Each structure stands twice: as structure tokens, then as C-alpha cells.
Coordinates of C-alpha atoms in Angstrom, one line a residue:
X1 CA -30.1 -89.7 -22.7
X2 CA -30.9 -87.7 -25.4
X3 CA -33.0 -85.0 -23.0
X4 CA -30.1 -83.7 -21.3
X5 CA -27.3 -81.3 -22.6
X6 CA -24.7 -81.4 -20.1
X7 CA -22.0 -80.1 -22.4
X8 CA -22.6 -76.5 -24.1
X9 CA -26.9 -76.0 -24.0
X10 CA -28.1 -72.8 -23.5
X11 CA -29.2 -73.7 -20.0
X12 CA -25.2 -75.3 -18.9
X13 CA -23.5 -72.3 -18.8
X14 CA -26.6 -69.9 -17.3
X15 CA -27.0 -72.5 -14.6
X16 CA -23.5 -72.9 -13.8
X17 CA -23.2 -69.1 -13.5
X18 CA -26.4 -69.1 -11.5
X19 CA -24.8 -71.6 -8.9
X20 CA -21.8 -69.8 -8.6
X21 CA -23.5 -66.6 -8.1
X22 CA -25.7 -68.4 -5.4
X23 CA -22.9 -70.1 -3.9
X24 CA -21.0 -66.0 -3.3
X25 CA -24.6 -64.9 -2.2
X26 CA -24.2 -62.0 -4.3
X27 CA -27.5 -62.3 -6.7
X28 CA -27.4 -61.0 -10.0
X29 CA -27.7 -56.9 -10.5
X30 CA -26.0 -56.2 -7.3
X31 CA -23.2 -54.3 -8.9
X32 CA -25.5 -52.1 -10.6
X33 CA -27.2 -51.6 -7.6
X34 CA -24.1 -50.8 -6.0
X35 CA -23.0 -47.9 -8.0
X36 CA -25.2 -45.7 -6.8
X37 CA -24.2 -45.9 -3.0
X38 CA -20.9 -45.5 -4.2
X39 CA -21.6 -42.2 -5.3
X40 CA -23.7 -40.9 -2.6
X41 CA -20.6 -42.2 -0.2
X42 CA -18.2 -40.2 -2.6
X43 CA -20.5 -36.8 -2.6
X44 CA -20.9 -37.4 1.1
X45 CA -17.1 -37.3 1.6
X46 CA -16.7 -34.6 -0.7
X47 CA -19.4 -32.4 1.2
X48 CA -18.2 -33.5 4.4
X49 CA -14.5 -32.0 3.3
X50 CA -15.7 -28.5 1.7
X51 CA -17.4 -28.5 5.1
X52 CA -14.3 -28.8 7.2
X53 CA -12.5 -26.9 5.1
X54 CA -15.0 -23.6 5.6
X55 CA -15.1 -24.5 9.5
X56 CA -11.2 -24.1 9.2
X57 CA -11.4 -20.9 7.4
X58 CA -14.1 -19.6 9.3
X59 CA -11.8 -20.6 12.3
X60 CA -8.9 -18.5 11.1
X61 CA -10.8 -15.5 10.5
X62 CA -12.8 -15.6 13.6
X63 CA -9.0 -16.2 16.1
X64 CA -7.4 -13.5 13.8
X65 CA -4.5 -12.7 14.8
X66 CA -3.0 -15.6 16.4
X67 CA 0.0 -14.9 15.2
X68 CA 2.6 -11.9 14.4
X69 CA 1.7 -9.8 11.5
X70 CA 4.6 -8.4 9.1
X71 CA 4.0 -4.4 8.4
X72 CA 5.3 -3.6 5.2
X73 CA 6.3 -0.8 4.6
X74 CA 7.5 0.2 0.8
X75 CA 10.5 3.1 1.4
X76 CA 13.4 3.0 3.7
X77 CA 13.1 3.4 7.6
X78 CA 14.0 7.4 8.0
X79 CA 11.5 8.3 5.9
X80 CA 8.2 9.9 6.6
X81 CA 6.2 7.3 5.6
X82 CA 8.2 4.6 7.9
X83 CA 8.2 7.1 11.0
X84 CA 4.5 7.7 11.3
X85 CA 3.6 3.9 10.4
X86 CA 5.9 2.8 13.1
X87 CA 3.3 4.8 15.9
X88 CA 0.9 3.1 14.6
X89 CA 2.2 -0.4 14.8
X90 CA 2.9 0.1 17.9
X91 CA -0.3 1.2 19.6
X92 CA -1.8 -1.7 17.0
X93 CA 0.3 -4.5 18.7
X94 CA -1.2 -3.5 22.2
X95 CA -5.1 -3.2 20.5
X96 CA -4.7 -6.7 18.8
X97 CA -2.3 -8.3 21.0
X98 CA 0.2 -9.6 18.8
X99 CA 3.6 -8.4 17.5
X100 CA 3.3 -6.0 14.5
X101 CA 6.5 -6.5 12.9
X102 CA 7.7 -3.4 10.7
X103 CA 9.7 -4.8 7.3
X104 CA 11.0 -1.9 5.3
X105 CA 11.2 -2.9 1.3
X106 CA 12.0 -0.1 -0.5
X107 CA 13.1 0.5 -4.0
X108 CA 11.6 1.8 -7.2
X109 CA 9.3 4.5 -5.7
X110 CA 8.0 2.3 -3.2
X111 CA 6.7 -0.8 -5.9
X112 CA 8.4 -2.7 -4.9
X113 CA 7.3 -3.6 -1.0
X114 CA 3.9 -2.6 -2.9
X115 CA 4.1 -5.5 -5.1
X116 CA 5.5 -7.7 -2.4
X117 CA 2.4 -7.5 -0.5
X118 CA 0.3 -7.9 -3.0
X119 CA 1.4 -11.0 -3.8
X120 CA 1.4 -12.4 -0.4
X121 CA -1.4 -14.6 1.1
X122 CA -4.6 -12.5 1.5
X123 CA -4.7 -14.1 5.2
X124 CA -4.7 -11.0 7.2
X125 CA -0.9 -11.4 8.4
X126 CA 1.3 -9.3 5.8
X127 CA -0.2 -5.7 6.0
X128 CA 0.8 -2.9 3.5
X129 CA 1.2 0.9 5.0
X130 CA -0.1 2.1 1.3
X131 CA 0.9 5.7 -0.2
X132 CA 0.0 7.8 -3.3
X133 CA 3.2 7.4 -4.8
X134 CA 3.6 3.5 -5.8
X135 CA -0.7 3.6 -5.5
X136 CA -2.0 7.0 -7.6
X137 CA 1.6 8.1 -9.3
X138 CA 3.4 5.3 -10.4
X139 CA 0.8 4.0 -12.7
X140 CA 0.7 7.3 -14.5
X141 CA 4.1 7.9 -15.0
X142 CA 5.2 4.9 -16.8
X143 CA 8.6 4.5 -15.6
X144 CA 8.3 1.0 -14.6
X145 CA 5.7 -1.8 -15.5
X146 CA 3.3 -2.7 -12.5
X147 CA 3.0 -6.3 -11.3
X148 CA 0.2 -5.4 -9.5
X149 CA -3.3 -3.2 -9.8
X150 CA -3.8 -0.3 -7.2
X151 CA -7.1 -1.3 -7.2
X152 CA -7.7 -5.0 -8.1
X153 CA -4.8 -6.3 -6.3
X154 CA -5.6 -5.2 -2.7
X155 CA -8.3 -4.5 -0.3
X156 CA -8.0 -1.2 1.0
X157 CA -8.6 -1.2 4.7
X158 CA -8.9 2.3 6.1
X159 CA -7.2 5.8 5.4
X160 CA -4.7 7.1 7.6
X161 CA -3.3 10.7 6.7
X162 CA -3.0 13.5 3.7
X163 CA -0.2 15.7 4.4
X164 CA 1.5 18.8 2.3
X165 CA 5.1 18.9 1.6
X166 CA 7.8 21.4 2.7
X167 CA 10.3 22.9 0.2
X168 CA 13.4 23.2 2.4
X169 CA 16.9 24.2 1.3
X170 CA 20.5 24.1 2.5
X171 CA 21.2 26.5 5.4
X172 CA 23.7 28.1 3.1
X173 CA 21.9 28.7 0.1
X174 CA 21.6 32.1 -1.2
X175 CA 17.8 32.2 -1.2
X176 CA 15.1 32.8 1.3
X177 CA 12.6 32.7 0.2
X178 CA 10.1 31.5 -2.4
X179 CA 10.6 34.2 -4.8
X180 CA 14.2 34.4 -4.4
X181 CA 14.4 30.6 -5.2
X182 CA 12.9 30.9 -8.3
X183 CA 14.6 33.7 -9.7
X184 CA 17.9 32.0 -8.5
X185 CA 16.8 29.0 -10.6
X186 CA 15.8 31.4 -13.9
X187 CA 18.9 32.2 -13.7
X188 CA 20.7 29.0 -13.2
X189 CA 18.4 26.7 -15.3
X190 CA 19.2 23.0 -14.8
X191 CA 21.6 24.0 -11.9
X192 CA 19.8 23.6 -9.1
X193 CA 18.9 20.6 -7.6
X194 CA 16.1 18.7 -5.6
X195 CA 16.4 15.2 -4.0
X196 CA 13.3 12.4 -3.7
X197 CA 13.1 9.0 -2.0
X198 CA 12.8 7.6 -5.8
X199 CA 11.4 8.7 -9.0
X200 CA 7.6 8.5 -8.9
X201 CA 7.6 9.4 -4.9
X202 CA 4.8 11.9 -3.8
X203 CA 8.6 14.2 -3.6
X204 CA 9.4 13.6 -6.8
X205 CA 6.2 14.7 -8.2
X206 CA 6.1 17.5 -5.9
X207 CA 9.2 19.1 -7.4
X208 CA 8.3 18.0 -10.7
X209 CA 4.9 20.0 -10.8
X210 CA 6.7 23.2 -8.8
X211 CA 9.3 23.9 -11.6
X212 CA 6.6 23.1 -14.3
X213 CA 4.2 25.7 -12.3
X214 CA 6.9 28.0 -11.5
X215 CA 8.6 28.3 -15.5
X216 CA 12.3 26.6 -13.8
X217 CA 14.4 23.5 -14.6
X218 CA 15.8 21.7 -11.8
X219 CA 17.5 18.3 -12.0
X220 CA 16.2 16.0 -9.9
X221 CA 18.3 13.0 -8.1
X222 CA 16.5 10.6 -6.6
X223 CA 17.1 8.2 -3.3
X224 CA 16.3 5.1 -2.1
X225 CA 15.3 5.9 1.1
X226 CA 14.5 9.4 2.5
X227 CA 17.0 9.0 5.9
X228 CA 20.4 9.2 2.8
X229 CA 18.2 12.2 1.4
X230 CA 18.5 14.1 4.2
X231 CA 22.0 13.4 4.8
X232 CA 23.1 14.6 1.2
X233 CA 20.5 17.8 2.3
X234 CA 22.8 18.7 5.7
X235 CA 26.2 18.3 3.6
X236 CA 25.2 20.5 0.6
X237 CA 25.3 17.5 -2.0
X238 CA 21.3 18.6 -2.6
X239 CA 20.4 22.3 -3.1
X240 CA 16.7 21.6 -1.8
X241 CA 14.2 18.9 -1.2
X242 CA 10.2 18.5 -1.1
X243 CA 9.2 16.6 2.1
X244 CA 7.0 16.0 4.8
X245 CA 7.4 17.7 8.2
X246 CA 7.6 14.5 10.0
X247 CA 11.1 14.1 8.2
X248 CA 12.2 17.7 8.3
X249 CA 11.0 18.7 11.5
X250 CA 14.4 18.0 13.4
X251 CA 16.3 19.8 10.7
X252 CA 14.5 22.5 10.8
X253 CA 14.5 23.0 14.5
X254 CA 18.4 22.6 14.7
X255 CA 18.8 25.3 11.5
X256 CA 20.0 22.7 9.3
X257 CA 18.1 23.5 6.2
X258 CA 15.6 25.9 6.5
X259 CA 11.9 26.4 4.7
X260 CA 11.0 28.1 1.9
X261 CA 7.3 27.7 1.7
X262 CA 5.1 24.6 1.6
X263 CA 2.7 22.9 -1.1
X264 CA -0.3 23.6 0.6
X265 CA -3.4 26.0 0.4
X266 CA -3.4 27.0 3.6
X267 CA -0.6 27.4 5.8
X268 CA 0.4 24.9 8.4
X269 CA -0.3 25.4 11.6
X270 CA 2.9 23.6 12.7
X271 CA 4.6 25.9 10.4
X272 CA 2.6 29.5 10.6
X273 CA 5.3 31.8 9.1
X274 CA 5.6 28.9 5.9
X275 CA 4.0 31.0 3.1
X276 CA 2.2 28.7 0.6
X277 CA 2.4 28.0 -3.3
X278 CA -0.5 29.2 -3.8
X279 CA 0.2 32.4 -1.6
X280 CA 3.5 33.0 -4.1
X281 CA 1.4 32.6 -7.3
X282 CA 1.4 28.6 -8.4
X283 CA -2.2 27.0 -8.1
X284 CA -0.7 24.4 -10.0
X285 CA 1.8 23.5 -7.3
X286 CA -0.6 22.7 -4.3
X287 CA 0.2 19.1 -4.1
X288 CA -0.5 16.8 -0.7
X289 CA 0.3 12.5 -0.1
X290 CA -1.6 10.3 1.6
X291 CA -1.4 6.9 3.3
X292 CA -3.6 4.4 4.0
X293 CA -3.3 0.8 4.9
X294 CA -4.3 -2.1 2.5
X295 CA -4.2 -5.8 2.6
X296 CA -4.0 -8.4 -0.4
X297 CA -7.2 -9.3 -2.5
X298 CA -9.0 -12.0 -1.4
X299 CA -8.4 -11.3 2.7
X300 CA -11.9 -12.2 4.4
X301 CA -14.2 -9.7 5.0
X302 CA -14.1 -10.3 8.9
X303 CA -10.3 -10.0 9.1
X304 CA -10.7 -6.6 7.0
X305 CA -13.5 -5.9 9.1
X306 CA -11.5 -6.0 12.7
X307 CA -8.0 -4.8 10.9
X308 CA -10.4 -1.8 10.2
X309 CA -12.0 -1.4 13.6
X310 CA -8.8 -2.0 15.0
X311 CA -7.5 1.0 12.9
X312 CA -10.0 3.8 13.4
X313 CA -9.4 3.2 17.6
X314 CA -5.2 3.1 17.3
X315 CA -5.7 6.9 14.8
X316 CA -8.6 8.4 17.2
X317 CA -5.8 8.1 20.1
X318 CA -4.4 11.2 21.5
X319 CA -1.1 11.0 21.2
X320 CA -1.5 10.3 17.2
X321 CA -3.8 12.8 16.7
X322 CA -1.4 15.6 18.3
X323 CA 1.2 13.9 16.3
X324 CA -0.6 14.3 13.1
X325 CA -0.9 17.7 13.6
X326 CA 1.9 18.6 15.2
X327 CA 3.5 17.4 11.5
X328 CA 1.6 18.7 9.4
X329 CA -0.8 16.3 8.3
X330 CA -4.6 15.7 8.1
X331 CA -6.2 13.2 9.6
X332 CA -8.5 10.7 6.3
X333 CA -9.5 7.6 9.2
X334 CA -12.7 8.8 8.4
X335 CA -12.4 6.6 5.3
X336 CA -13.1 2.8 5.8
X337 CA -13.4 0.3 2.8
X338 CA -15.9 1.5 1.3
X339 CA -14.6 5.1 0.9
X340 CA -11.0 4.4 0.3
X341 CA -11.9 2.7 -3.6
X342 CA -13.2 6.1 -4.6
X343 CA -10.3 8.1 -2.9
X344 CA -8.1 6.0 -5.0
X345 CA -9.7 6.5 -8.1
X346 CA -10.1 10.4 -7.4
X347 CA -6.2 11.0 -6.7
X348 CA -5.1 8.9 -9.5
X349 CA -7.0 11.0 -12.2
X350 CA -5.7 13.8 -10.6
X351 CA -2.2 13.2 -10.7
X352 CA -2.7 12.0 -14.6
X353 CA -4.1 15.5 -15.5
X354 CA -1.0 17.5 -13.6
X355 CA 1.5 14.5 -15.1
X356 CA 0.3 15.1 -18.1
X357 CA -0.1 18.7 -18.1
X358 CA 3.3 18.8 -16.6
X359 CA 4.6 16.5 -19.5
X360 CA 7.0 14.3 -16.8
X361 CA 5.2 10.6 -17.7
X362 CA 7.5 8.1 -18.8
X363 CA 10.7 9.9 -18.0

């Protein structure tokens, strides 16, 4: 009797747990055991999901476009910049075989659709038709704050044109000429006014660094889209305007306004009797815009890569070759992705030194 503790020995309870844990055939230090393979099972899952997910992504890229892609375009449809990207949307929908939908979001000097695509998901189907004004003026001029970087905010695809303006003016107005414009506006400082699609525009600037070059005030009105521009042009409401031939082409053919010289170096073919600033004496008044098309950050390279490819075949077609030139405007597709960041950066700093020289920032 006395060699048996059946109530509370050391050996009681260790034996009772012993017989339990026999009974559940699970032998002591399986749990530890365990823990490990739970791990490995979680790791596996988790490696097994990032896997998927890249094969989706990979997937997307590589059936790009599936879908139809929305063409923003940042000023109002009328406008030069919404007539030439509509030509090329079009011959773009038959190379990648899927609608390209034009969506016109204009509004303060084109940031807004700017901003709006920035923000958008970088997954190759919201496409930006980019210009100089809301990309390489706008910051510079401080007349709004930017939700978005020109450079850090979008990957920019390939170059599309660079164009210079026309000064036109009403088919009334008693001037002819470039000269006799700016002695009429000597005269009549502050007088004379000259419309834009919005204040920052690549037409706004235009008219801003012609009266600083030429020694002239004139009051500038700006518009939200370049179509009510021109209307106000043909009923008298604006003395003159700065704009591309695209847009003034039919107004010029019908005598409607009528040109007073262009912003360029050289003359334009399209336009051979056009004298040019520079011919008249302003060096400081040569002014072009360009376009390009960009994409949000963060878009795969291989979308980029057949947006691009897609691109440089829809601008070496005929018809928008003749069209380019027929209007005025130099072809840039030569620039790809790689280029297009140092374009960028070139034509911002230029148009800080003639906004600042011009003393028009922050107006």
C-alpha cells in the first residue's frame, strides 16, 4: 500500500496525460512539429497568388486592347488640338482594332482633362492627346496649382506634331499687315484685343510674348474652347487671334478674317505670302506648340511599347502626313519614349525664360 500514489504523485498526472495523448495518437511535440508546415503551406499560397496575379497582369498587357480606349482630349472639340487628334483616332481604331473613343474635357488651359488622365488607371485604356500648354506652360505661369507633374505623372508615349501660330484679324479691321497692326495698337494701347482657348494655352502665350516683343498692350480674353473663339473672331467681338492653321484654314479661305503674319521663322508653305515675326523684326516672338500623346504613370512597358508602335505607323500614313503639312505643322513622331522626357524638359525651360522675361507668370 504504501508504494503506490494514486492520488497527486509526480508520476499520476504525467501518466494520465501520457494515456490520453496515446489514446488521440497524437504523441507529444507534434504541435511544434506542426508549425513549421503550416508556414511553408501559407508561403506556398502566398507565392502561388503573387504568381497568378503577374500571369493576370502579364495577360492584360499581352491582349491589350480588348476593349475600347477613351482619347482625352484637354480643350473643346473645334479646336486645333481636338481636329487633328480626331485623324488620328481614327486610323488608330482600324490599327488596333478597337473603338477609340474621343472625350473632350476642357477647362483651365487644358489641366483639367490633363489632370483627369493622370489620375486614371495606368492600364493602357484612358489615353491623353498631350500639348505644351497644360504640359510646358502652365507650370510656369502659376495661375492655377497642378494636381499633377508633366513629368512624373505620365508616361509619354510618342510625339505627334510642332506647329507655328497664325495672327489673323477681323475682315474689317483697319490693318494689313504686321506693321500696320502694331502701330494701330501704339496708338490704341490696351484697345485692341486677342482671344485664346484659356489662359496659359500655347494662344495665350503667343500673344502674350508678341505684344511684349513688339512694345504693345493688348487685352486678352480667353475661351473655353477654340470653336466659341472663332465665332466671337467672324462677329467682330475679338479684334485678332493667335492660332493654328488647322483652325483658321476655313476662315481664311472664305475671307472671314484674314492673316497678318505667322510666329514662325520661316514661312509656311501652306501660307507662302504669310510674312514671319521674325521677318517684321521680333526674334522674341517666334513661338510654335506641340502635341504628343501620353499615358498615366505606371502603364506597362509593353502596352507603352505597342500604343507606341501603333503610333509611329497611324502618323507615317499619307493622308496625315499631307494633312500636317497642308496645316502648317511639323511632323516630331520621330520622338518615342525615350526622346519625348528631354523634349519636355527642353520646352518647359524655354517657355520659363520668355514667361519670365515677358513678366506674364502668375497673372
Amino acid at each position: 500500500m504504501g508504494g503506490a500514489d494514486h492520488t497527486g504523485g509526480p508520476q499520476g498526472p504525467a501518466a494520465g496525460f501520457g494515456a490520453r495523448s496515446g489514446q488521440s495518437g497524437r504523441p507529444e511535440g507534434t504541435t511544434t512539429r506542426a508549425l513549421p508546415r503550416t508556414l511553408l503551406c501559407l508561403v506556398a499560397a502566398t507565392i502561388l497568388a503573387l504568381q497568378a496575379g503577374a500571369a493576370g497582369a502579364q495577360t492584360a498587357a499581352d491582349s491589350w486592347p480588348n476593349r475600347a480606349i477613351t482619347w482625352v482630349v484637354p480643350f473643346g472639340a473645334g479646336g486645333v488640338t481636338d481636329l487633328v487628334s480626331r485623324k488620328i483616332a481614327e486610323l488608330l481604331r482600324t490599327r488596333l482594332g478597337q473603338p477609340v473613343v474621343v472625350e473632350n474635357r476642357p477647362g483651365a488651359g487644358g489641366t483639367i482633362g490633363t489632370e483627369f488622365v493622370a489620375r486614371a488607371q495606368p492600364d493602357g485604356y484612358t489615353v491623353l492627346y498631350a500639348s505644351g500648354g497644360p504640359m510646358t506652360i502652365q507650370p510656369n505661369l502659376g495661375l492655377t496649382k497642378l494636381n499633377y507633374d508633366p513629368l512624373k505623372s505620365y508616361v509619354h508615349v510618342r510625339g505627334v506634331s510642332s506647329s507655328n501660330q497664325v495672327l489673323v484679324a477681323t475682315a474689317a479691321a483697319p490693318y494689313n499687315t504686321l506693321a500696320e497692326f502694331v502701330a494701330y495698337a501704339k496708338a490704341n494701347p490696351g484697345k485692341v484685343n486677342f482671344g485664346s482657348p484659356g489662359p496659359g494655352t500655347a494662344q495665350h502665350l503667343a500673344g502674350e510674348m508678341f505684344q511684349a516683343a513688339a512694345g504693345i498692350k493688348l487685352t486678352h480674353v480667353p475661351y473655353k474652347s477654340g470653336s466659341n473663339q472663332m465665332t466671337d473672331m467672324m462677329s467682330g467681338i475679338l479684334d485678332v487671334s493667335f492660332d493654328y492653321l488647322t483652325v483658321l484654314r476655313p476662315l481664311i479661305d472664305t475671307g472671314k478674317v484674314k492673316v497678318l503674319g505667322t510666329t514662325g521663322a520661316a514661312r509656311l508653305a501652306a501660307l507662302p505670302d504669310a510674312p514671319t515675326v521674325l521677318e517684321a523684326g521680333y526674334p522674341d516672338a517666334v513661338n510654335a506648340g506641340s502635341t504628343w500623346v501620353s499615358v498615366p504613370a505606371g502603364t506597362d512597358p509593353k502596352i507603352v511599347s505597342k500604343l507606341s508602335e501603333a503610333l509611329t505607323a497611324v502618323l507615317a500614313d499619307p493622308g496625315i502626313v499631307a494633312d500636317l503639312t497642308a496645316n502648317g505643322q511639323v511632323s516630331i513622331a520621330d520622338k518615342g519614349p525615350a526622346e519625348m522626357v528631354p523634349f519636355i524638359v527642353d520646352e518647359t525651360a524655354r517657355n520659363k525664360r520668355v514667361i519670365e522675361s515677358a513678366g506674364i507668370g502668375g497673372q
